[in-house]
Structure formats: C-alpha cells, structure tokens
Short mmCIF file of C-alpha atoms in Angstrom, two decimals:
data_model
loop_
_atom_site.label_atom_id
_atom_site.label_comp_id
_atom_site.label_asym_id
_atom_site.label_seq_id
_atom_site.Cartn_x
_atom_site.Cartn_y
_atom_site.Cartn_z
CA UNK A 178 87.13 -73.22 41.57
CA UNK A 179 84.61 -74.22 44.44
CA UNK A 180 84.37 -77.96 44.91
CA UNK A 181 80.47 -77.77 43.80
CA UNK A 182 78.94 -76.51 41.27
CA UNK A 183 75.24 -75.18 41.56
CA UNK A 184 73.11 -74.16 38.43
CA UNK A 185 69.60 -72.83 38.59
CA UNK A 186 66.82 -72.69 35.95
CA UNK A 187 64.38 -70.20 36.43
CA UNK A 188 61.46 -71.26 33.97
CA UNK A 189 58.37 -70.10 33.01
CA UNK A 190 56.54 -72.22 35.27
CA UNK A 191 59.27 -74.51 37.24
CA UNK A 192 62.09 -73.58 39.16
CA UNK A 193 65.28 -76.00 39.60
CA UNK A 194 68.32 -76.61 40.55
CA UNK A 195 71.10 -79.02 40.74
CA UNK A 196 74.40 -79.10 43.08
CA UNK A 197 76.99 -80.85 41.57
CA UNK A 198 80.29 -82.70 43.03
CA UNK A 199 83.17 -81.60 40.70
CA UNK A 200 85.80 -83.57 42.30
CA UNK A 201 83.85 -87.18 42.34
CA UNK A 202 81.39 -85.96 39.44
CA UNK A 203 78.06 -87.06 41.23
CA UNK A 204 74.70 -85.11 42.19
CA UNK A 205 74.77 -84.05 46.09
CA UNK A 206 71.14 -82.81 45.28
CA UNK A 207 68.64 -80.99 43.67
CA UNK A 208 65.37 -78.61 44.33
CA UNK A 209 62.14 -78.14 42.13
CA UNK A 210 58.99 -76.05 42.58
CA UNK A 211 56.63 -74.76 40.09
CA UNK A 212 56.60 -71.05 40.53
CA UNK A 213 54.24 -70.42 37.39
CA UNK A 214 56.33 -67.25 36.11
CA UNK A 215 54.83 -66.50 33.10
CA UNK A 216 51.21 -66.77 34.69
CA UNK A 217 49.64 -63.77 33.72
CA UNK A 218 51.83 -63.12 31.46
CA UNK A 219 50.17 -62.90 28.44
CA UNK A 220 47.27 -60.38 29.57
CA UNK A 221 49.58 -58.10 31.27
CA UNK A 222 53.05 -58.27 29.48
CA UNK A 223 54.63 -58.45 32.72
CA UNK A 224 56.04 -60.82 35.92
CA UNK A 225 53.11 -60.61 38.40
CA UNK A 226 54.10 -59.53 42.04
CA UNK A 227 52.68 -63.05 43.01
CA UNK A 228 54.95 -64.84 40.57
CA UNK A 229 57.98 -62.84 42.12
CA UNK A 230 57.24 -63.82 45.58
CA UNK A 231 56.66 -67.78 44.57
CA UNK A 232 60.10 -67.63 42.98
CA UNK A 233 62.06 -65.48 45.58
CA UNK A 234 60.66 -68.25 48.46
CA UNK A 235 61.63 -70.96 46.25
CA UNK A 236 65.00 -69.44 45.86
CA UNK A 237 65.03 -69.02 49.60
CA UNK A 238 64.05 -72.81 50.20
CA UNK A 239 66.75 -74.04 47.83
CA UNK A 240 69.46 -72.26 49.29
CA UNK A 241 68.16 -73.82 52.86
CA UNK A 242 67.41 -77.21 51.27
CA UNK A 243 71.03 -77.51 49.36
CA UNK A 244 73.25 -75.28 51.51
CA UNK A 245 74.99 -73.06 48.76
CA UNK A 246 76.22 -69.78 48.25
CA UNK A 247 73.66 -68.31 45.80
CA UNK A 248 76.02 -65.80 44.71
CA UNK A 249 78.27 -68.54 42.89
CA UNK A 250 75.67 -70.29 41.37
CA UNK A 251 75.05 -70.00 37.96
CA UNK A 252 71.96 -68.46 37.60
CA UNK A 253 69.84 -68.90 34.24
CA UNK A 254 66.19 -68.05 33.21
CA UNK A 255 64.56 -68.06 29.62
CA UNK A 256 61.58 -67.24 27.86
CA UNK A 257 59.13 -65.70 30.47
CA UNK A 258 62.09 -63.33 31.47
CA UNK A 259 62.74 -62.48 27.88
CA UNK A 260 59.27 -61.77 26.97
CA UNK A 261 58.08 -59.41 30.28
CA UNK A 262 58.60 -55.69 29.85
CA UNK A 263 59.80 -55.93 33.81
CA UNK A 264 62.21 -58.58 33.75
CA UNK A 265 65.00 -56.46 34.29
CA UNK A 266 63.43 -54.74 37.40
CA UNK A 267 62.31 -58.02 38.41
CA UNK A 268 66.07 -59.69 38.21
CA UNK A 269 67.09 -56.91 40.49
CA UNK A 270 64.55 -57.70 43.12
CA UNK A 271 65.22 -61.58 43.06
CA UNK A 272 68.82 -60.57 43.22
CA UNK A 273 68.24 -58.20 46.57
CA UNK A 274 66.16 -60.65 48.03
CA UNK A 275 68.32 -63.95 47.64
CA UNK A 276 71.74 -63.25 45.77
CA UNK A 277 71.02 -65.14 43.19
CA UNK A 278 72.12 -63.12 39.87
CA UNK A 279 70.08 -64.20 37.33
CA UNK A 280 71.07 -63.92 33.62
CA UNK A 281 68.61 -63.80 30.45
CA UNK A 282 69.50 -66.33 28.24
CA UNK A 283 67.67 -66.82 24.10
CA UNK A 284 66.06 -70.03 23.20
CA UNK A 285 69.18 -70.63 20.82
CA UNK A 286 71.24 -71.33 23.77
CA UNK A 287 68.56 -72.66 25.69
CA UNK A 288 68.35 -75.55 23.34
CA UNK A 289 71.88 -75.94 23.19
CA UNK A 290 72.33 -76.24 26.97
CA UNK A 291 69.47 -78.75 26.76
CA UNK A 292 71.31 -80.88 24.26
CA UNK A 293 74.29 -81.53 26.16
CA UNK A 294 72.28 -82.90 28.92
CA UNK A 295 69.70 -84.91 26.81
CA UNK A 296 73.24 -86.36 24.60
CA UNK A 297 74.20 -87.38 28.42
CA UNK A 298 70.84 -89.10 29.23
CA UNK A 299 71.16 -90.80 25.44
CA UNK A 300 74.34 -92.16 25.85
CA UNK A 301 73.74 -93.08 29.81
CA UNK A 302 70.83 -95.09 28.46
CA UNK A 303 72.77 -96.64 25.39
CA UNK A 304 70.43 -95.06 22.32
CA UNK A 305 72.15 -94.30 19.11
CA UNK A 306 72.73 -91.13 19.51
CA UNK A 307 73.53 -90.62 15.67
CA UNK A 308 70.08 -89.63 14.49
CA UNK A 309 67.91 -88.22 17.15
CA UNK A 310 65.47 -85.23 17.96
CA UNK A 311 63.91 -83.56 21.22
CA UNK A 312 61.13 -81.72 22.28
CA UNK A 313 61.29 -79.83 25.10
CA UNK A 314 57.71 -78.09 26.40
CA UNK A 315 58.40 -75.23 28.44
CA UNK A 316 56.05 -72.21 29.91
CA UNK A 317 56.22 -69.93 27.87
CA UNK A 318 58.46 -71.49 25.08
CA UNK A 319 59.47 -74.88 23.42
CA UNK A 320 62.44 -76.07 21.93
CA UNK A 321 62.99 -78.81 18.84
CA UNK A 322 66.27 -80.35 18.38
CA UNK A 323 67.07 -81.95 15.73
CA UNK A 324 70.48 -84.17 15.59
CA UNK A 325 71.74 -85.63 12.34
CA UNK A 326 75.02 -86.88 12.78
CA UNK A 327 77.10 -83.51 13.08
CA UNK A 328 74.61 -81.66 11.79
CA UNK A 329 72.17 -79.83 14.69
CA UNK A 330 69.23 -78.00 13.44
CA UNK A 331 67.79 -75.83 16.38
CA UNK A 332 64.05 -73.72 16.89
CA UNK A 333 62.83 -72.17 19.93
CA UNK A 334 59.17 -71.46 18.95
CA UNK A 335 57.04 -68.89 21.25
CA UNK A 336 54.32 -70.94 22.75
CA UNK A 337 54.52 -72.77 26.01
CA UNK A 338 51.93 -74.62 28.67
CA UNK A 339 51.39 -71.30 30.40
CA UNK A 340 50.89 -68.81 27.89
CA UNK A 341 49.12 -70.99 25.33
CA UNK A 342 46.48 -71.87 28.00
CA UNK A 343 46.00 -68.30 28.52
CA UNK A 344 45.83 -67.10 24.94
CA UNK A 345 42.78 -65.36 23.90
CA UNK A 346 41.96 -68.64 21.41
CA UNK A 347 43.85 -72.00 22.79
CA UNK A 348 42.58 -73.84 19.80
CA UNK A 349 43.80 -71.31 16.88
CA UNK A 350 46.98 -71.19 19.09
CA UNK A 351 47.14 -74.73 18.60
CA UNK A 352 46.78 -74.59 14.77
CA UNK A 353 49.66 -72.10 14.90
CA UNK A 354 51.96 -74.16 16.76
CA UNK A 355 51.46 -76.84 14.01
CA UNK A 356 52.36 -74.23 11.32
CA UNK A 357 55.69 -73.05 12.54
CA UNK A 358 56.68 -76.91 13.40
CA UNK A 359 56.00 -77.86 10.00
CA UNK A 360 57.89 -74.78 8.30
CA UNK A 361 60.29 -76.00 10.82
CA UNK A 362 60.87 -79.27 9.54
CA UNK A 363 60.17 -78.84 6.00
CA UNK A 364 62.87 -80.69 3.93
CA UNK A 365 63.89 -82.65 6.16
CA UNK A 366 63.89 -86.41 6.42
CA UNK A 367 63.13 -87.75 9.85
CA UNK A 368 62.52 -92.03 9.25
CA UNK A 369 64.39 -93.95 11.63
CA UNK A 370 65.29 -90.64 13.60
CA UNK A 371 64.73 -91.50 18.07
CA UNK A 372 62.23 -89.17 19.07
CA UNK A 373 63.13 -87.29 22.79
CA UNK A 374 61.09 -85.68 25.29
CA UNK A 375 61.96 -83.66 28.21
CA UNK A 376 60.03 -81.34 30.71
CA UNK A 377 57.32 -81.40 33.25
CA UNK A 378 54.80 -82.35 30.77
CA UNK A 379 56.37 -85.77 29.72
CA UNK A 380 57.90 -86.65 32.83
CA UNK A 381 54.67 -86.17 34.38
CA UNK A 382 53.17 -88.21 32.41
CA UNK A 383 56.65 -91.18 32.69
CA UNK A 384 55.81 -90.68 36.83
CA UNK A 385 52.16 -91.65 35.86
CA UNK A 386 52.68 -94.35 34.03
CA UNK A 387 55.31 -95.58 36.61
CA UNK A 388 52.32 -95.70 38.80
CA UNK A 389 53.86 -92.66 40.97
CA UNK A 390 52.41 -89.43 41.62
CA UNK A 391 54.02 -85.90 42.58
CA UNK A 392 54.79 -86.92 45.77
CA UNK A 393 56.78 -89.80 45.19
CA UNK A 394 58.37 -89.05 42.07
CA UNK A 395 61.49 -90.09 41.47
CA UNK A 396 63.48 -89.34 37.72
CA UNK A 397 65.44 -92.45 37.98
CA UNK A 398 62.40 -94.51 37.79
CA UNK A 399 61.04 -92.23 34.75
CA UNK A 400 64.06 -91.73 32.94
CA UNK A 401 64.02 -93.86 29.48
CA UNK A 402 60.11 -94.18 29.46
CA UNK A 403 58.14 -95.02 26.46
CA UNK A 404 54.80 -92.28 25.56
CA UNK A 405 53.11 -93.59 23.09
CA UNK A 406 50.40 -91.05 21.67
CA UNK A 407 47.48 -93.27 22.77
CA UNK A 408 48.86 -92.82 26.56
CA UNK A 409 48.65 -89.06 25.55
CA UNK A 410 44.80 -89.61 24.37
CA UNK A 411 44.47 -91.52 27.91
CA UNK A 412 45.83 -89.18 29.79
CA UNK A 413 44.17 -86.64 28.10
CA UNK A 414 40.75 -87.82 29.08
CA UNK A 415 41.93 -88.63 32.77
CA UNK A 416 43.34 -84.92 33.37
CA UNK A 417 39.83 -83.95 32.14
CA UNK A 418 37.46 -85.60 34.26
CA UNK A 419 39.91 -85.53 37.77
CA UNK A 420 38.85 -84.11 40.70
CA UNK A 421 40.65 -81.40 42.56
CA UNK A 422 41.74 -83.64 45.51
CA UNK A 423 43.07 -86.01 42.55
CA UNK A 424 45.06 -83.18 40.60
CA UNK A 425 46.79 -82.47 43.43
CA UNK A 426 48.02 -85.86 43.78
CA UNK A 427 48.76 -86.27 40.49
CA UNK A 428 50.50 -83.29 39.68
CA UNK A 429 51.07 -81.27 43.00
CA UNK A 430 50.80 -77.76 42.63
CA UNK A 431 50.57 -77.62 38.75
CA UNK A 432 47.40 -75.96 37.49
CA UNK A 433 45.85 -78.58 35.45
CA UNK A 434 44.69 -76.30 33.03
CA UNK A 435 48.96 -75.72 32.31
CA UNK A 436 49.04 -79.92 32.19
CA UNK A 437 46.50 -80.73 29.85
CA UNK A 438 47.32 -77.59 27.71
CA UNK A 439 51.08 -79.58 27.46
CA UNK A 440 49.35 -82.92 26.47
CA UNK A 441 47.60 -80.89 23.42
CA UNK A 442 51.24 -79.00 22.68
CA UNK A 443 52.63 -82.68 23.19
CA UNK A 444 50.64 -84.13 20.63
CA UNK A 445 51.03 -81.85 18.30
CA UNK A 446 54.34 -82.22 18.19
CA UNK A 447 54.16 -86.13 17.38
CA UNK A 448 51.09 -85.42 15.56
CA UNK A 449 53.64 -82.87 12.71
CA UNK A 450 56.48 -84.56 13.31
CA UNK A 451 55.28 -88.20 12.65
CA UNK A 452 55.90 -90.24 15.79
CA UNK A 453 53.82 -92.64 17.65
CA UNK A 454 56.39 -93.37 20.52
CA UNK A 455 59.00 -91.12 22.48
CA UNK A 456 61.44 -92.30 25.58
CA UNK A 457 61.23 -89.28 28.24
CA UNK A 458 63.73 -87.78 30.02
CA UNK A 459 64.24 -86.08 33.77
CA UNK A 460 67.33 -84.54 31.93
CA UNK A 461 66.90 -80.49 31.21
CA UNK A 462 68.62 -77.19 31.19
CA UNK A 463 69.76 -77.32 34.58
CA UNK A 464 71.78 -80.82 34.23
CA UNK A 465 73.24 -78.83 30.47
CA UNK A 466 74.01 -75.96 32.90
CA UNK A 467 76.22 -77.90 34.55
CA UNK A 468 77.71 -80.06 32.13
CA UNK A 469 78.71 -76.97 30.06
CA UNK A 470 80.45 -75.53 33.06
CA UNK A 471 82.26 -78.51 33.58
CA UNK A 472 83.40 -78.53 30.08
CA UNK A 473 84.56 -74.99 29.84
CA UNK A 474 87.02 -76.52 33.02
CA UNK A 475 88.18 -79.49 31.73
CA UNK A 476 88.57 -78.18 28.16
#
C-alpha cells in the first residue's frame, strides 16, 4: 500500500478530492470545483460535452494541484452518472483523458460512505452521536440518514439542486420532495434526535454566516455551524435580490439559480422533518471515501 491515499467524488455539480497521509493519518490536501454534471441533464438524459470538459480539466488541475497518480486513486461518482444514458461512454473518456477510473456507485452506499465521515465530524466535535440524522443535498440526488443507536435507516431520494431547478415545474417538484420525505419518516420518532447537514448548500451558507465568501472559505471555520431556518428565510431573500458581481463573490462559480433551488430543498427538509436548527458540516463522501479505505486496512 502507497503511503497516501487519494479519493475523488465526482458529483452532480462539485468535484473533490482529498489526499490522505496513511502513515501520520493527516490531510496533505484537497481540490474542489463545481463542474455542474448533471446540468442539462434533465432535458437531454445525458452528460453534456461541456460538462465532460469542466470535469476532465478539473481532473487535470487536481492531479497538478495534489501531485498523485490518478490511476490509484479511488475514483467515485453518484447520481448524475447513474441517471445519464452516456455515463458509461462518458467514464471511458474521463478515463482516456486523465486516468482516473471512475466507478458508479447507488445512493445506498453513497449514504453509507457519507456516514462514516459525518460520525467522524460528530465525534471530532463532541455531539452525542447516539441519536442523530443528516441531510445531505446533492445535484442530482439527496441523502437522509437517520441514526438511532445501532439502528441506521437510509433513503437516497431523486431530486437534487441541479435537476430540481431544471424540472419542468420547480414548485410541484418541491411538493414532491416533501411527499417522499414524509413517507420516509413515517413512524418514526425524531424528538431530541441532532439534526446534520452536509454539502455545498449548507456550507455555503456556514461560510456566509462566518462572514467569508468563496474565496476565502475555509471548512475549519464552518465546521460545527448552527442554520437556523430563519437564516435560510434570510438568505433566501439575499440570493434573490444579489447582483451578478455579488454572486460571484458569494458563491464563485455556482449558478445561483442551483443555490437558491438548495435553500428551498433545505427547507423542506427542516420544514417535514421538524427542525428549527442544524450544525453543518465540510465533512462528505470524499472524507467517507477515505475513512472506509482505511478501515478495510486496519481491519
């Protein structure tokens, strides 16, 4: 085994990756660029030829950035991949182009992956980490844990920031969402449960209410912040009325169509669920990547 280990998460709108030191168990670095891969997605049924070229460059870039054999990473995407009817010729192309092997993984394990890194960020933070659920608001899908002792109840629903905003009816969409959470949930009892959030919606949101912006973001600083849902009605309103030159500052290259789209899917969430508060995490799939390799080594 390599002294490093390297995973990457292609999403369905970011891209990221971590490098990992094995021997003194510490990040040496990570990469993240939105790639928007499901954009278009939902009109077409396929990966646009635009989204493969943002996603083969960033691939490109981290390799450069991190110094890493891409052929030894562990490579994994989700939903946008496992919706297009081209992901498979797509794969092979970001394969050619970088040497990255990319495998197809189903929101089941998604959501596992996810928990291992979110129990991490729990138990780094000291939480009770008995009774617990997450949300995490991806492109093109979005995962609820829920953690009751040693019982784990999982659902990877099919709407995400990307496709939702471009559904033929955003609003009925919406309704939907709330539907299939509820069915979800139905039976079971979440009082005194801590309520989890992880992806580029709410950790955009942490950075903002940090007082830092795209540029200077920093997941340390955001990691263990408190969303309450009348920051999401704030922020809400401000994504509405910003300028361009603003957005950009804000949120970088996001399309702010994709951010405020993940406040609404945000707030639905607390809104069927019953929450008022959440603590956000930087934590994701590609910090579970890693810790499940490292478990599979250590035993």
């Amino acid at each position: 085994m390599q002294d490093y280990i390297v995973s990457m998460d292609l999403g369905s709108n970011s891209f990221r990756v971590l490098k990992y030191d094995c021997i003194n168990n510490q990040e040496l670095g990570e990469y993240e660029k939105v790639v928007a891969t499901a954009d278009g997605l939902s009109q077409s049924g396929n990966i646009s030829d635009e989204a493969i070229q943002r996603i083969t460059s960033a691939i490109q870039e981290s390799i450069q950035k991190l110094e890493f054999d891409p052929t030894k990473a562990i490579c994994i995407t989700t939903a946008a991949m496992r919706k297009a009817n081209n992901s498979q010729d797509v794969l092979n192309i970001i394969e050619k182009e970088t040497g990255a092997k990319f495998k197809i993984i189903d929101g089941d394990k998604e959501a596992e992956l996810t928990l291992l890194a979110i129990k991490e960020a729990i138990k780094r933070h000291g939480f009770d980490n008995k009774k617990f659920l997450f949300v995490d608001i991806g492109g093109a899908s979005s995962e609820l844990v829920i953690v009751q002792n040693d019982k784990v109840f999982k659902k990877s629903f099919d709407f995400g920031i990307v496709t939702m905003s471009q559904s033929l009816n955003p609003d009925i969409s919406l309704e939907n969402a709330k539907n299939d959470i509820l069915n979800f949930i139905q039976g079971i009892d979440l009082k005194d449960f801590g309520f989890y959030a992880t992806a580029g919606t709410p950790t955009t949101l942490a950075a903002i209410k940090q007082g830092l912006n795209y540029h200077t973001y920093d997941k340390h600083k955001i990691n263990g912040t408190l969303i309450s849902r009348e920051d999401l009605k704030y922020y809400l309103e401000l994504f509405c009325t910003l300028s361009q030159e603003d957005a950009s500052t804000l949120v970088g290259s996001r399309k702010i169509e994709f951010v405020i789209m993940g406040v609404k899917i945000f707030d639905v969430f607390y809104d069927t669920l019953g929450f008022e508060n959440s603590v956000v995490f930087d934590d994701g799939l590609k910090e579970g990547i890693v810790l499940d390799a490292l478990l599979m080594v250590n035993g």
